[in-house]
Short mmCIF file of N, CA and C and ligand atoms in Angstrom, two decimals:
data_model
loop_
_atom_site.label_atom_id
_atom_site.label_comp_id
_atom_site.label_asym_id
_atom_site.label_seq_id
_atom_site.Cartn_x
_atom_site.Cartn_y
_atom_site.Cartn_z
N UNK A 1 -13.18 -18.66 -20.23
CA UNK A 1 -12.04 -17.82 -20.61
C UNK A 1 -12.24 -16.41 -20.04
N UNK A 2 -11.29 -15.77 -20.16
CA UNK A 2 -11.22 -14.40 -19.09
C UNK A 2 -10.01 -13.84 -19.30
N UNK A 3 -9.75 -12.43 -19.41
CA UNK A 3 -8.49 -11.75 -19.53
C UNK A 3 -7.85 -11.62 -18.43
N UNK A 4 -6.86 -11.56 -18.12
CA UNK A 4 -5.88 -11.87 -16.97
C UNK A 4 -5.18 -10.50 -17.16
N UNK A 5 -4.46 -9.72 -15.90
CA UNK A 5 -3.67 -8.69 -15.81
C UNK A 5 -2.64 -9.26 -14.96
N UNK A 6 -1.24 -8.95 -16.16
CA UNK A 6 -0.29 -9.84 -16.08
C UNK A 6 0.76 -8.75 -14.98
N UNK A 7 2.03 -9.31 -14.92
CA UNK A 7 3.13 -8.71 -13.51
C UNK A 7 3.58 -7.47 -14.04
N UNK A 8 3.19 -7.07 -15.81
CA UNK A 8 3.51 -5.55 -15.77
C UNK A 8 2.91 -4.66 -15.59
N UNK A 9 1.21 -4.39 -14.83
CA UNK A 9 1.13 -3.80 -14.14
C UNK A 9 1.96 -3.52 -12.72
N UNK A 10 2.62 -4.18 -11.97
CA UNK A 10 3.08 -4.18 -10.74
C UNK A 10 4.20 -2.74 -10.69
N UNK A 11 3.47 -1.80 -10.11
CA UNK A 11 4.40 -0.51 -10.03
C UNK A 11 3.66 0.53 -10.81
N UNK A 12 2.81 0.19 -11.82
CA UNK A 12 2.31 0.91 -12.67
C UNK A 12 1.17 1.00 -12.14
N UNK A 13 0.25 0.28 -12.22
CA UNK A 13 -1.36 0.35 -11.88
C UNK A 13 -2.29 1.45 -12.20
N UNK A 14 -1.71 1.88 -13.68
CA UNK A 14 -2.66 3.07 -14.31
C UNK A 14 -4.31 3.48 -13.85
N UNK A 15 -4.73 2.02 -13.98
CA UNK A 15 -6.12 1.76 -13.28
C UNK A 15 -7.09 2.18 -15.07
N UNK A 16 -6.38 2.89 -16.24
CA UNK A 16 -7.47 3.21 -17.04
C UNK A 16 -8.24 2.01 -17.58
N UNK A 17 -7.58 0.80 -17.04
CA UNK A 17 -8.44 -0.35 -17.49
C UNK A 17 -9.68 -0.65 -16.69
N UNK A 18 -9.76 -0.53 -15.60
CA UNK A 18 -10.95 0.11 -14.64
C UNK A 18 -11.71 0.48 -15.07
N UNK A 19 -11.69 1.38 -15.62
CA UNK A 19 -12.26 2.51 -15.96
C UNK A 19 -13.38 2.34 -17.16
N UNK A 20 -13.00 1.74 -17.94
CA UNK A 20 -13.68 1.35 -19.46
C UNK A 20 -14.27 -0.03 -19.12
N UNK A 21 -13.78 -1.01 -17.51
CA UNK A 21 -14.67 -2.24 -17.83
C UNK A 21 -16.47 -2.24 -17.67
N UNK A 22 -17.13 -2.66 -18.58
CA UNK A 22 -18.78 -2.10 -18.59
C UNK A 22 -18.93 -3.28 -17.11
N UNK A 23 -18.62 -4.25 -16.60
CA UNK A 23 -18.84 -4.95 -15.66
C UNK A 23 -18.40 -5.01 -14.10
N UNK A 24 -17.22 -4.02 -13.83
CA UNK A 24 -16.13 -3.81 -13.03
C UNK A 24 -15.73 -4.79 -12.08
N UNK A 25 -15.10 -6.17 -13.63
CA UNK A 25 -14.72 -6.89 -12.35
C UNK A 25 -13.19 -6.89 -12.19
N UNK A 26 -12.84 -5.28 -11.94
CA UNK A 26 -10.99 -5.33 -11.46
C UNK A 26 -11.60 -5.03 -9.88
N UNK A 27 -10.11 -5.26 -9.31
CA UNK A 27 -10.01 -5.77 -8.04
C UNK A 27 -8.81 -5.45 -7.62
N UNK A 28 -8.43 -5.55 -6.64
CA UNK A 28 -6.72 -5.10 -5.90
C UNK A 28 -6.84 -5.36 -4.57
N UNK A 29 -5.47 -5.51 -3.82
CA UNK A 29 -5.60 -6.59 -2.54
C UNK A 29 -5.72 -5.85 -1.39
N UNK A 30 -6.49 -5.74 -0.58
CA UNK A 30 -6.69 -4.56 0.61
C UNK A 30 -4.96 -4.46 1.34
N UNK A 31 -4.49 -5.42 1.46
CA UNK A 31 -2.97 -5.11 2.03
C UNK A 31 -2.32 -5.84 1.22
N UNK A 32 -1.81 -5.25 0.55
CA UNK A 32 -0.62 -5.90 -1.03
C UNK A 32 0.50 -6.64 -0.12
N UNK A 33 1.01 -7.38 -1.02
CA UNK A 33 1.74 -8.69 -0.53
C UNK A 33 2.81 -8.93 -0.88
N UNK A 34 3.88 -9.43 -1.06
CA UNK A 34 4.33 -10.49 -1.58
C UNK A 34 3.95 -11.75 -2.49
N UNK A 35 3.16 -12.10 -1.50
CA UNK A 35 1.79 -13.25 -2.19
C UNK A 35 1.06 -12.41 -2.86
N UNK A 36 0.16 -11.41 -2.66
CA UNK A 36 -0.29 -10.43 -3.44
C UNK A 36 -0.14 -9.09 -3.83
N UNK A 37 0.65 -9.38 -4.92
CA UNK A 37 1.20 -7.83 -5.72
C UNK A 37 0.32 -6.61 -5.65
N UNK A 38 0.69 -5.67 -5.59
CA UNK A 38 -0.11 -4.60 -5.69
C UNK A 38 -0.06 -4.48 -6.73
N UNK A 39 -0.86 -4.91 -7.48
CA UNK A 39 -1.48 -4.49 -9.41
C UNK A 39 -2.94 -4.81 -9.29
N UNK A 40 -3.35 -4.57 -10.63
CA UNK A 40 -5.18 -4.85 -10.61
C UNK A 40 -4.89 -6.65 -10.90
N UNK A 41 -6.19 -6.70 -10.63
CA UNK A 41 -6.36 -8.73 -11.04
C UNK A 41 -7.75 -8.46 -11.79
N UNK A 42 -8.50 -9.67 -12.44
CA UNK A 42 -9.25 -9.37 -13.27
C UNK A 42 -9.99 -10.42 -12.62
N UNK A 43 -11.56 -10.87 -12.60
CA UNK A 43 -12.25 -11.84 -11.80
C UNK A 43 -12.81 -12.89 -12.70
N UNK A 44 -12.20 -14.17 -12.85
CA UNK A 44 -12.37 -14.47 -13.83
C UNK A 44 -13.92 -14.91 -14.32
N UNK A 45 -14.80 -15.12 -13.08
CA UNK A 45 -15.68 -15.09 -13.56
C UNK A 45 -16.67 -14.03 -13.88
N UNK A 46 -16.36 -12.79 -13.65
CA UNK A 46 -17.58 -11.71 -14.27
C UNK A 46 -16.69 -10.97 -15.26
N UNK A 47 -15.70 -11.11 -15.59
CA UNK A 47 -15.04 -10.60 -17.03
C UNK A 47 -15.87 -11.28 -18.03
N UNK A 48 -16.30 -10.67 -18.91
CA UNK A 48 -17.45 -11.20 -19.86
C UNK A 48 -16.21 -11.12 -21.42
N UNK A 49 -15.12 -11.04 -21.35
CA UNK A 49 -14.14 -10.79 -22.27
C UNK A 49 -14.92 -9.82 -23.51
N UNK A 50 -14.93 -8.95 -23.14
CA UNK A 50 -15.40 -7.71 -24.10
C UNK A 50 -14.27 -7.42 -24.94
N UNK A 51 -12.85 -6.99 -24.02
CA UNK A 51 -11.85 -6.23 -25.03
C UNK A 51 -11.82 -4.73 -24.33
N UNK A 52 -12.64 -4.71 -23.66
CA UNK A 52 -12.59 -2.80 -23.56
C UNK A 52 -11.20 -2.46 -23.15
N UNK A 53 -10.46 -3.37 -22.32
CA UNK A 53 -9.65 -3.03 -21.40
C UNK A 53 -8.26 -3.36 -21.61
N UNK A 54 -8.14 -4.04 -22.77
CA UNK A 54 -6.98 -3.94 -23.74
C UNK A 54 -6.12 -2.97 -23.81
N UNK A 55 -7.13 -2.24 -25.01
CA UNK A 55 -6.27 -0.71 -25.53
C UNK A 55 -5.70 0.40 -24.85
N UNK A 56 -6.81 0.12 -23.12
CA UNK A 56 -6.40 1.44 -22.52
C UNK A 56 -5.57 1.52 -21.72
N UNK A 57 -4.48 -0.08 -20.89
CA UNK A 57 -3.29 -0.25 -20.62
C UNK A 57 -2.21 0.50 -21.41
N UNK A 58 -1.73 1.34 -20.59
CA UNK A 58 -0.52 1.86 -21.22
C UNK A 58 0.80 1.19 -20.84
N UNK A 59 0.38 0.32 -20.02
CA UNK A 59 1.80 -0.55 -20.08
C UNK A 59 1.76 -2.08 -20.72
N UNK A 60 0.57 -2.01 -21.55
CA UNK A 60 0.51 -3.36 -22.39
C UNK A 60 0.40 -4.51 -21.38
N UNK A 61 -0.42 -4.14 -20.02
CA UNK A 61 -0.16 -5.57 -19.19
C UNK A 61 -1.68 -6.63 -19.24
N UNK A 62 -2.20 -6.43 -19.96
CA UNK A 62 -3.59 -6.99 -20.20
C UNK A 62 -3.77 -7.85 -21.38
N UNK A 63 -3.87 -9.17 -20.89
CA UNK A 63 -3.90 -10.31 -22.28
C UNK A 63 -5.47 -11.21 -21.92
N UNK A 64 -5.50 -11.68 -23.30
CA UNK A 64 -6.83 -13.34 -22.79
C UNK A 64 -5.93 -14.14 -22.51
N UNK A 65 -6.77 -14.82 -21.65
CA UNK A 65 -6.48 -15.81 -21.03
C UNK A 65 -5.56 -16.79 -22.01
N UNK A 66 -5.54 -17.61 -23.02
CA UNK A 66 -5.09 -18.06 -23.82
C UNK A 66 -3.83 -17.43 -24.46
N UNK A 67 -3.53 -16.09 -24.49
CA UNK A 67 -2.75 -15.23 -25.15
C UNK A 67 -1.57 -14.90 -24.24
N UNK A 68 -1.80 -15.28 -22.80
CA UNK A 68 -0.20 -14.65 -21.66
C UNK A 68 0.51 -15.91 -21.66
N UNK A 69 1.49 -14.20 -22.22
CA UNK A 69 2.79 -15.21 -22.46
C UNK A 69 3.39 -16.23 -21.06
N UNK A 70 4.20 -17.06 -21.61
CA UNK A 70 4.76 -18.24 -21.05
C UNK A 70 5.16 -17.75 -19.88
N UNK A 71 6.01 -16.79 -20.21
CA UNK A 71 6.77 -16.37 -18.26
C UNK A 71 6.12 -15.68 -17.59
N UNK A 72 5.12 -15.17 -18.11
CA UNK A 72 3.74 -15.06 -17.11
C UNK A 72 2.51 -15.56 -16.92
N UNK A 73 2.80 -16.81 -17.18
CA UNK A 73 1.64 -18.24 -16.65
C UNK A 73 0.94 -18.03 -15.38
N UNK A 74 1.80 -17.88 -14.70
CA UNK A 74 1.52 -17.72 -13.24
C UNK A 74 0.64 -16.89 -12.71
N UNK A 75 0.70 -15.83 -13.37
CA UNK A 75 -0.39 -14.32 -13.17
C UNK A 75 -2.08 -14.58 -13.68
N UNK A 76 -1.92 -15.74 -14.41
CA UNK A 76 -2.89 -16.21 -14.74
C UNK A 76 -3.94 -16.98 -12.95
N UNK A 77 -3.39 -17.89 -12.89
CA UNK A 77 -3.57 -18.60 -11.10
C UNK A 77 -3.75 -17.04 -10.34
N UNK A 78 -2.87 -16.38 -10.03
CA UNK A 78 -2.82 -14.99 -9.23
C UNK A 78 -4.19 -14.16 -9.30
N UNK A 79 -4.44 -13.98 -10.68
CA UNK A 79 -6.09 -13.14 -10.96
C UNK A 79 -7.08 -13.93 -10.11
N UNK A 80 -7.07 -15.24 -9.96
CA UNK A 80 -7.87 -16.03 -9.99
C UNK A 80 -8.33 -15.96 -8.25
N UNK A 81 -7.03 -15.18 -7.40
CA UNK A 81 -7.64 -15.69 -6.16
C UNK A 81 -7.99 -14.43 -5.64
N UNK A 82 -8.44 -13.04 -6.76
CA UNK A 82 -9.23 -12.69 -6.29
C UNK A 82 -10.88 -12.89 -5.95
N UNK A 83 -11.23 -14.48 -6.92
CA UNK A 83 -12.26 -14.93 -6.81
C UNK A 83 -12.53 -15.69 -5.69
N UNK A 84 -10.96 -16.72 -5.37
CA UNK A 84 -11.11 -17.48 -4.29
C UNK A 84 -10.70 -17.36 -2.71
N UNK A 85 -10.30 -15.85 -3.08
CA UNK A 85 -10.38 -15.00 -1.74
C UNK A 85 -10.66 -13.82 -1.73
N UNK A 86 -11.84 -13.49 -2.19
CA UNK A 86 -12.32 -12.53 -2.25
C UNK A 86 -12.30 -11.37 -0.95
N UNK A 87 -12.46 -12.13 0.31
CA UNK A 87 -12.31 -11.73 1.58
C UNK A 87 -11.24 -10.17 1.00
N UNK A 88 -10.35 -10.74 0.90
CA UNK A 88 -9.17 -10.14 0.69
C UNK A 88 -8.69 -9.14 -0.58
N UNK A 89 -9.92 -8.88 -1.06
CA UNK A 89 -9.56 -7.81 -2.28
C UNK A 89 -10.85 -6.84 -2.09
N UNK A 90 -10.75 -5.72 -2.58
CA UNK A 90 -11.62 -4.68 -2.86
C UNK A 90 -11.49 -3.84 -4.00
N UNK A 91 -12.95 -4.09 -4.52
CA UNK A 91 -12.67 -3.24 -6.56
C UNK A 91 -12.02 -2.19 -6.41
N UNK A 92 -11.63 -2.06 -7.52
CA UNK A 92 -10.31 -0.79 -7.90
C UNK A 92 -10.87 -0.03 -7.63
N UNK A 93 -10.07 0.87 -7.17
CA UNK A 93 -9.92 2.13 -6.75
C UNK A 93 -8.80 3.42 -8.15
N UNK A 94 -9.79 3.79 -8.57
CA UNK A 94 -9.29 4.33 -9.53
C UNK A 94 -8.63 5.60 -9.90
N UNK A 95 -7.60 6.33 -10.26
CA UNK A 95 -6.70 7.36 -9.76
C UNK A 95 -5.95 7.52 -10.95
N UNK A 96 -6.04 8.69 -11.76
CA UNK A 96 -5.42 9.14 -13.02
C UNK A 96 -3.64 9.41 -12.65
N UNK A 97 -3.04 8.74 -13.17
CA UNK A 97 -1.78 8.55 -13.64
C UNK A 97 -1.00 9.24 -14.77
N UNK A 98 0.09 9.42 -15.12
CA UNK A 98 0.86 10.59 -15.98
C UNK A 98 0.82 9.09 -17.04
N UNK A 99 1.13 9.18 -18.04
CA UNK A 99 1.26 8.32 -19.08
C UNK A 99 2.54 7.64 -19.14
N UNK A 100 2.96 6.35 -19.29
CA UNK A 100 4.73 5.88 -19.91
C UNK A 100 4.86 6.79 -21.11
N UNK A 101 5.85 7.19 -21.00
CA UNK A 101 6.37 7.19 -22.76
C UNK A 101 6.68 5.87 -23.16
N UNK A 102 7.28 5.60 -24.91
CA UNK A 102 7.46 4.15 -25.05
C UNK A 102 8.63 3.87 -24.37
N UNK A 103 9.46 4.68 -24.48
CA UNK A 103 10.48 4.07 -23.41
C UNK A 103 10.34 3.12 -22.39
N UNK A 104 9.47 4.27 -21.27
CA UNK A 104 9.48 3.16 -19.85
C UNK A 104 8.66 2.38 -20.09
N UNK A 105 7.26 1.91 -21.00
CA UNK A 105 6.87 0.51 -21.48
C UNK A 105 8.09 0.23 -21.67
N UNK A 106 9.14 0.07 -22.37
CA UNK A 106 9.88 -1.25 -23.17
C UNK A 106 10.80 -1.47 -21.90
N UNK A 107 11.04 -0.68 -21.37
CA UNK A 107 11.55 -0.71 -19.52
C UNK A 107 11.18 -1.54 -19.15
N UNK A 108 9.71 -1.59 -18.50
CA UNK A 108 9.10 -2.32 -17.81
C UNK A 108 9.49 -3.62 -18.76
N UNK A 109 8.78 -3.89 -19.77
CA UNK A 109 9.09 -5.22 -20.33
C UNK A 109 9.75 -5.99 -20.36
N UNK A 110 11.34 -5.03 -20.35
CA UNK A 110 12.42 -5.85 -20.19
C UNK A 110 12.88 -6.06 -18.56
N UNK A 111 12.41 -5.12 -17.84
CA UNK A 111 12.69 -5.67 -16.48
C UNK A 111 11.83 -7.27 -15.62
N UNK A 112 10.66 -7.16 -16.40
CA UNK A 112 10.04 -8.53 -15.92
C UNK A 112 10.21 -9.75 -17.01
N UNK A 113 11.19 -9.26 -18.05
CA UNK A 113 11.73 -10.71 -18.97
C UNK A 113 11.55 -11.08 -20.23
N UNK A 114 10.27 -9.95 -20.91
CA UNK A 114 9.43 -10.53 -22.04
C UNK A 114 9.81 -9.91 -22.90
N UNK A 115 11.07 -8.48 -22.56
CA UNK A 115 11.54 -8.55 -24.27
C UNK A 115 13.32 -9.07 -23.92
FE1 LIG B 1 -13.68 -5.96 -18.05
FE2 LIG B 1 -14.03 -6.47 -20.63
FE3 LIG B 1 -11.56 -6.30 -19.64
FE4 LIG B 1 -13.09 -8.39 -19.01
S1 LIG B 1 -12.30 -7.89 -21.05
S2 LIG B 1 -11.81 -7.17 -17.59
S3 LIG B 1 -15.14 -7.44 -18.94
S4 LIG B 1 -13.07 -4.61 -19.76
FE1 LIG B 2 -2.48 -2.12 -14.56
FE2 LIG B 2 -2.66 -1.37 -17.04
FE3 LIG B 2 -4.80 -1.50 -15.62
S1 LIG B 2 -1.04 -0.80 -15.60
S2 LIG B 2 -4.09 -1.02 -13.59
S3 LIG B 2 -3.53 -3.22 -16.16
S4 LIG B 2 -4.36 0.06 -17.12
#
């Protein structure tokens, strides 16, 4: 099991989840894609599921594995090939960001479906 960073990072990429992981296994795609979003991904195998990196998403895009929601199943597979193409990602790069208010969270939320 492993926490997954779901499609509402995509645009956001605060990075403070970076920041607090004691293991640093976030990651991001050296040339963002289509196929690969420019958001963080999480590796599923050196995420040791601590939790650190929960609380400090300000756009609420960080779940366990078990816990992402249904219409973002998929983001689950997506984290995953930063393991199985690693070639192709390099750890976060980390860069302080202005905060959402709750507003643009519930923005974001509703623009990718989940409220
Ligand atoms: Fe890192 Fe812990 Fe978050 Fe896993 S749960 S990505 S180890 S901060
Ligand atoms: Fe993305 Fe949230 Fe981290 S917006 S970069 S998952 S703090």
């Amino acid at each position: 099991m492993a926490y997954v960073v779901t499609r509402l990072c995509q645009g956001c990429k605060d990075t403070a989840c970076a920041t607090v992981c004691p293991v640093e296994c976030f990651y991001e795609a050296n040339a963002p894609s289509a196929e690969l979003p420019d958001q963080l991904y999480i590796h599923p195998d050196e995420c040791i599921d601590c939790d650190a990196c929960v609380p400090e998403c300000p756009w609420d895009a960080i779940y366990k594995e078990e816990d992402v929601p249904e219409i973002f199943k998929d983001d689950t597979a997506l984290n995953k090939l930063c393991m199985d193409r690693r070639a192709e990602f390099k750890g976060s790069v980390q860069v302080e960001k202005p905060k959402p208010t709750p507003d643009q969270r519930e923005a974001n939320k509703r623009k990718w479906g989940l409220t």
